[in-house]
Structure formats: C-alpha cells, structure tokens
Amino acid sequence: MTNEASVEVAALRYQVATSCRILGMLGLMVEHTGHVSARIPGTDEMLVRCRGGNEEGVAFTEVENIRRVDFDGKGPEAGEGYAAPYETPIHGEIYRAKPNVMAVVHAHPYFALLCGVTKMEYRPLYGAYDPSSLRIALRGVPVFPRAITVETKELAAEMLDAMGERDVLLMQGHGITVTGATVESATVLAIQFDRLSRIMWDVATSGRPGYDIPPQDLAEYERRSAATRTDRGGWFALQGGRNWSWNYYVRLLQVNGFGLPADGRSR
C-alpha cells in the first residue's frame, strides 16, 4: 500500500469511528447495536465497526474498533480480538450490488421502529421546516418486511430487492439501512430519516389528521430536489460538496462530552 493510500484509509477509518459516535450520541444506535462501514476505494474491502477490544458501546467507538475486512467480513483485521458484525452481509452485499455506494449505516432508531411496526405511511406534511428530511418522504420509503437479523447473503438479497434503487430502507421490527457517497452523507441521511420518523409518529399520535403540503409547494420542492447545488446558487453553491451538517454533529460530540476518537489517524 502506498503512503497516499494508507493516509486515505486512516482518514476513512476515523470518519467511520466518528460517525458511530455521532449516531450513538443521538440515540440511533444504543449500547452495542448498529454499525457503520465505508468502502475502501479501488478494492473489494471495507472498514466496518467491529466489536471487541476495550468495548464500551457504539457511542464511545475508537479507531481500533474500525477494522479492514473483505465484503464477507474476513481478513487480517477481523481477528486480533475483534469480530465483524453478524450482519456484515448488509454492508458487503450492498457494496457488491451498488458500485457507487461508498458508505453504509445500519441503525436501530426508536421512532423508525415504531413507524415500521405500525405500518405508518411517510407523508410530505411539511416543507421549509426541514426540506432535507422532506425529500425522503417525497421519494417514498421502501420497507423490508422482515424482523430478522440479516446474517446471510440470501437475506441480504431479499433486503436489496426491497430497497431497490433507494438510499434508505425501513426494516420492519428491526431498524434502518441507508447508503451514501460518503460516510458524512450516509450519517446525515440516517439522522434525517430519524427526524422524519419522529414527526410522522408525533403527528399520528396527536390524534389530528395532518395535512399534505399544497400541490404547488410540493412541485417546487420536487424541482429543487432535481436541481444541482450550483444551479440553485447562494449558499448551496458556496457549500459545494462539503457537508456542513456533519460539521455540526462533530461539534456536538465535543460540547456534549462524547469527544472524538482518541487516535485519529493511526493504525
């Protein structure tokens, strides 16, 4: 491995560990449940959150918990006192089937669970309050109707059939799986999915029907979703490919006392 490639892998490893801490801090991953991975560019390998070492739970993930393995969870870093997740097929089979996916988050958010077991319909009930999570509702939320842990390639194939071309999947009685072009984007998408689920649940349990946003507003948000950031101009163009939401959650880790992974660029 060249020095440049080694630095890239170290940076990815740090991002995956940071993602785990963010999702643990926000309650999308509780205790030792859930995992994040990143494809290592140009290889059939990934970096994935493994259990082992001085295990303290996902919210306190260290760089050492992020191990380099192949898409079956095997490899030199799968041992050494660490074990790949039982649900490694969630990650490995997504990477095999979707070459453009570079990161996967599998989490167990409470409100997504409630929406799944009650077969809640995700509806576009709001607009400017949070256009980012609205986009999930606009595109629709596919459902994997199995409550089982996805420990085999066969179950992962069923999961992929349910997911289709979407980047989010509600796993009924289980959790969520989301994908992204980066660790940052997959992490933020999982948070947005959780926010949408919370709103859907609160509206349903309020006893009020909730009203869909006006058709002309719906059309405008769909147009904006199709536009590039450069087309929209303003701070969208300024933001470029950077994920400011990620920066916000990294800062929250620090101010809330969760901190960042201790050994940021080693291993």
Coordinates of C-alpha atoms in Angstrom, one line a residue:
M1 CA 0.0 0.0 0.0
T2 CA 1.4 3.4 -0.9
N3 CA 1.7 6.1 1.7
E4 CA -1.1 8.1 0.0
A5 CA -3.4 5.1 0.1
S6 CA -2.5 4.5 3.7
V7 CA -3.4 8.0 4.6
E8 CA -6.7 7.7 2.8
V9 CA -7.6 4.5 4.7
A10 CA -6.7 6.1 8.0
A11 CA -8.9 9.1 7.3
L12 CA -11.8 6.8 6.3
R13 CA -11.3 4.8 9.5
Y14 CA -11.5 8.0 11.6
Q15 CA -14.7 9.1 9.8
V16 CA -16.4 5.7 10.4
A17 CA -15.5 5.9 14.1
T18 CA -16.7 9.5 14.3
S19 CA -20.0 8.5 12.6
C20 CA -20.6 5.8 15.2
R21 CA -20.1 8.2 18.0
I22 CA -22.5 10.7 16.4
L23 CA -25.2 8.1 15.9
G24 CA -24.7 6.7 19.4
M25 CA -24.9 10.2 20.9
L26 CA -28.2 10.9 19.1
G27 CA -29.7 7.5 20.2
L28 CA -29.9 5.9 16.7
M29 CA -27.5 3.3 18.0
V30 CA -27.9 2.1 21.6
E31 CA -25.3 0.2 23.6
H32 CA -23.7 -2.2 21.1
T33 CA -26.3 -2.2 18.4
G34 CA -25.8 -0.9 14.9
H35 CA -22.7 -0.4 12.7
V36 CA -21.2 1.9 10.0
S37 CA -18.9 1.0 7.2
A38 CA -17.0 2.6 4.3
R39 CA -15.9 1.0 1.1
I40 CA -12.1 1.3 0.5
P41 CA -11.8 2.8 -3.0
G42 CA -10.4 0.5 -5.6
T43 CA -10.7 -2.6 -3.5
D44 CA -13.2 -5.3 -2.5
E45 CA -12.7 -4.4 1.1
M46 CA -14.4 -2.1 3.6
L47 CA -13.8 -0.6 7.0
V48 CA -16.6 -1.6 9.4
R49 CA -17.4 -1.1 13.1
C50 CA -16.5 -4.3 14.9
R51 CA -17.0 -5.4 18.5
G52 CA -14.0 -6.2 20.7
G53 CA -11.1 -4.7 22.4
N54 CA -12.0 -2.4 25.3
E55 CA -15.7 -2.4 24.2
E56 CA -17.8 0.4 25.7
G57 CA -20.6 0.7 23.1
V58 CA -21.1 2.4 19.8
A59 CA -21.3 5.9 21.3
F60 CA -17.7 5.5 22.5
T61 CA -16.2 3.9 19.4
E62 CA -12.5 4.2 19.0
V63 CA -10.4 3.9 15.8
E64 CA -9.3 0.5 16.9
N65 CA -12.9 -0.7 16.6
I66 CA -12.9 0.0 12.9
R67 CA -11.4 -3.0 11.1
R68 CA -10.4 -3.6 7.5
V69 CA -12.2 -6.7 6.1
D70 CA -13.4 -8.1 2.8
F71 CA -17.1 -8.0 1.9
D72 CA -17.6 -11.3 3.7
G73 CA -16.2 -9.9 7.0
K74 CA -12.9 -11.8 6.7
G75 CA -9.3 -10.6 6.6
P76 CA -6.3 -9.9 8.7
E77 CA -8.1 -7.3 10.8
A78 CA -11.2 -9.4 11.5
G79 CA -9.4 -11.3 14.2
E80 CA -7.0 -9.8 16.7
G81 CA -9.6 -9.8 19.4
Y82 CA -12.3 -8.1 17.2
A83 CA -15.3 -9.7 15.4
A84 CA -17.1 -8.4 12.4
P85 CA -20.9 -7.8 12.9
Y86 CA -23.3 -10.7 12.5
E87 CA -25.0 -8.5 9.9
T88 CA -21.9 -8.0 7.8
P89 CA -23.9 -9.1 4.7
I90 CA -25.9 -5.9 5.0
H91 CA -22.8 -4.0 4.1
G92 CA -20.9 -6.4 1.9
E93 CA -23.9 -7.3 -0.4
I94 CA -24.8 -3.6 -0.8
Y95 CA -21.2 -2.8 -1.9
R96 CA -21.3 -5.8 -4.3
A97 CA -24.7 -4.7 -5.8
K98 CA -24.2 -1.0 -5.8
P99 CA -20.8 0.1 -7.1
N100 CA -21.5 3.8 -6.5
V101 CA -22.2 3.3 -2.8
M102 CA -19.2 4.3 -0.6
A103 CA -20.7 4.1 2.9
V104 CA -23.5 2.2 4.7
V105 CA -25.2 2.9 8.0
H106 CA -27.3 0.3 9.8
A107 CA -29.0 1.7 12.9
H108 CA -31.9 1.0 15.3
P109 CA -33.8 4.3 15.7
Y110 CA -36.7 4.1 18.1
F111 CA -39.2 6.2 16.1
A112 CA -38.4 4.4 12.8
L113 CA -39.1 1.1 14.7
L114 CA -42.5 2.5 15.8
C115 CA -43.4 3.6 12.3
G116 CA -42.4 0.3 10.9
V117 CA -44.3 -2.0 13.3
T118 CA -47.5 0.2 12.9
K119 CA -47.1 0.4 9.1
M120 CA -47.0 4.2 9.2
E121 CA -47.2 6.0 5.9
Y122 CA -44.5 8.5 5.4
R123 CA -46.2 11.6 4.0
P124 CA -45.0 15.0 2.9
L125 CA -46.6 17.0 5.7
Y126 CA -44.1 19.9 5.9
G127 CA -41.9 22.0 3.7
A128 CA -39.5 24.7 4.8
Y129 CA -39.3 23.3 8.3
D130 CA -36.8 20.8 7.1
P131 CA -36.6 20.3 3.3
S132 CA -33.8 17.7 3.6
S133 CA -35.9 15.2 5.5
L134 CA -38.9 16.1 3.4
R135 CA -37.0 14.7 0.3
I136 CA -37.1 11.3 1.9
A137 CA -40.9 11.4 2.1
L138 CA -41.2 12.7 -1.4
R139 CA -39.3 9.8 -2.8
G140 CA -41.0 7.2 -0.7
V141 CA -39.7 4.9 2.0
P142 CA -39.3 1.2 0.9
V143 CA -39.9 -1.4 3.6
F144 CA -38.2 -4.7 4.2
P145 CA -41.0 -6.7 5.9
R146 CA -38.7 -9.0 8.0
A147 CA -37.8 -8.5 11.6
I148 CA -34.9 -10.9 11.5
T149 CA -31.2 -10.1 11.7
V150 CA -29.7 -10.1 8.2
E151 CA -26.9 -12.7 8.8
T152 CA -26.8 -14.4 5.3
K153 CA -26.3 -13.4 1.7
E154 CA -29.8 -14.8 1.0
L155 CA -31.4 -12.4 3.5
A156 CA -29.3 -9.6 2.2
A157 CA -30.6 -10.3 -1.3
E158 CA -34.2 -10.0 -0.1
M159 CA -33.3 -6.8 1.7
L160 CA -31.7 -5.4 -1.5
D161 CA -34.8 -6.3 -3.5
A162 CA -36.9 -4.3 -1.0
M163 CA -34.5 -1.4 -1.1
G164 CA -34.4 -1.2 -4.9
E165 CA -32.7 2.0 -6.1
R166 CA -33.4 4.0 -3.0
D167 CA -30.8 5.1 -0.5
V168 CA -33.0 4.5 2.6
L169 CA -34.7 1.3 3.8
L170 CA -37.1 0.8 6.7
M171 CA -36.6 -2.6 8.2
Q172 CA -39.8 -3.6 9.9
G173 CA -39.4 -4.6 13.5
H174 CA -35.7 -4.0 13.2
G175 CA -34.2 -0.7 12.2
I176 CA -33.0 1.2 9.1
T177 CA -30.2 0.9 6.5
V178 CA -29.1 3.9 4.5
T179 CA -26.3 4.4 1.9
G180 CA -24.3 7.3 0.7
A181 CA -21.4 8.5 -1.5
T182 CA -19.5 9.4 1.7
V183 CA -19.5 8.5 5.4
E184 CA -20.7 12.0 6.1
S185 CA -23.7 11.9 3.7
A186 CA -24.8 8.5 4.9
T187 CA -24.6 9.6 8.5
V188 CA -26.6 12.7 8.0
L189 CA -29.2 10.9 5.9
A190 CA -29.7 8.4 8.8
I191 CA -30.3 11.4 11.1
Q192 CA -32.7 13.0 8.7
F193 CA -34.6 9.7 8.4
D194 CA -34.9 9.6 12.2
R195 CA -36.2 13.2 12.2
L196 CA -38.8 12.4 9.6
S197 CA -39.9 9.3 11.6
R198 CA -40.2 11.3 14.8
I199 CA -42.5 13.8 13.1
M200 CA -44.6 11.1 11.4
W201 CA -45.1 9.4 14.8
D202 CA -45.9 12.6 16.7
V203 CA -48.5 13.7 14.1
A204 CA -50.1 10.2 14.2
T205 CA -50.3 10.1 18.0
S206 CA -51.6 13.7 18.2
G207 CA -55.0 12.5 17.1
R208 CA -55.0 15.1 14.3
P209 CA -55.0 14.0 10.7
G210 CA -52.2 16.2 9.4
Y211 CA -52.5 17.9 6.0
D212 CA -50.3 17.4 3.0
I213 CA -48.5 20.5 1.8
P214 CA -50.1 22.4 -1.1
P215 CA -49.5 20.9 -4.6
Q216 CA -47.7 24.0 -5.8
D217 CA -45.3 23.8 -2.9
L218 CA -44.8 20.1 -3.5
A219 CA -44.0 20.7 -7.1
E220 CA -41.4 23.4 -6.1
Y221 CA -39.6 21.1 -3.7
E222 CA -39.5 18.3 -6.3
R223 CA -38.0 20.8 -8.7
R224 CA -35.4 21.9 -6.2
S225 CA -34.5 18.3 -5.4
A226 CA -33.7 17.7 -9.1
A227 CA -31.6 20.8 -9.3
T228 CA -27.8 20.8 -8.6
R229 CA -26.4 23.0 -5.8
T230 CA -24.7 25.1 -8.4
D231 CA -28.0 25.7 -10.2
R232 CA -29.6 26.9 -7.0
G233 CA -26.7 29.3 -6.3
G234 CA -26.4 31.2 -3.0
W235 CA -25.1 29.2 0.0
F236 CA -25.8 26.0 -1.8
A237 CA -23.1 26.8 -4.4
L238 CA -20.8 28.0 -1.6
Q239 CA -21.3 24.8 0.2
G240 CA -20.2 22.7 -2.8
G241 CA -19.5 19.1 -1.9
R242 CA -19.0 19.9 1.8
N243 CA -21.4 18.6 4.4
W244 CA -22.0 21.3 6.9
S245 CA -24.5 19.2 8.8
W246 CA -21.7 16.7 9.5
N247 CA -19.5 19.5 10.9
Y248 CA -22.4 20.5 13.2
Y249 CA -22.7 17.0 14.7
V250 CA -19.0 16.6 15.1
R251 CA -19.0 19.8 17.1
L252 CA -22.0 18.4 19.2
L253 CA -19.9 15.4 20.1
Q254 CA -17.3 17.7 21.7
V255 CA -19.7 20.1 23.5
N256 CA -21.8 17.2 24.8
G257 CA -18.8 15.4 26.3
F258 CA -18.7 12.4 23.9
G259 CA -15.4 13.7 22.4
L260 CA -13.8 12.4 19.2
P261 CA -12.0 9.1 18.6
A262 CA -8.8 9.3 20.6
D263 CA -6.3 8.0 18.0
G264 CA -7.5 9.9 14.9
R265 CA -5.0 9.0 12.2
S266 CA -3.2 5.8 13.4
R267 CA -3.5 2.1 12.6

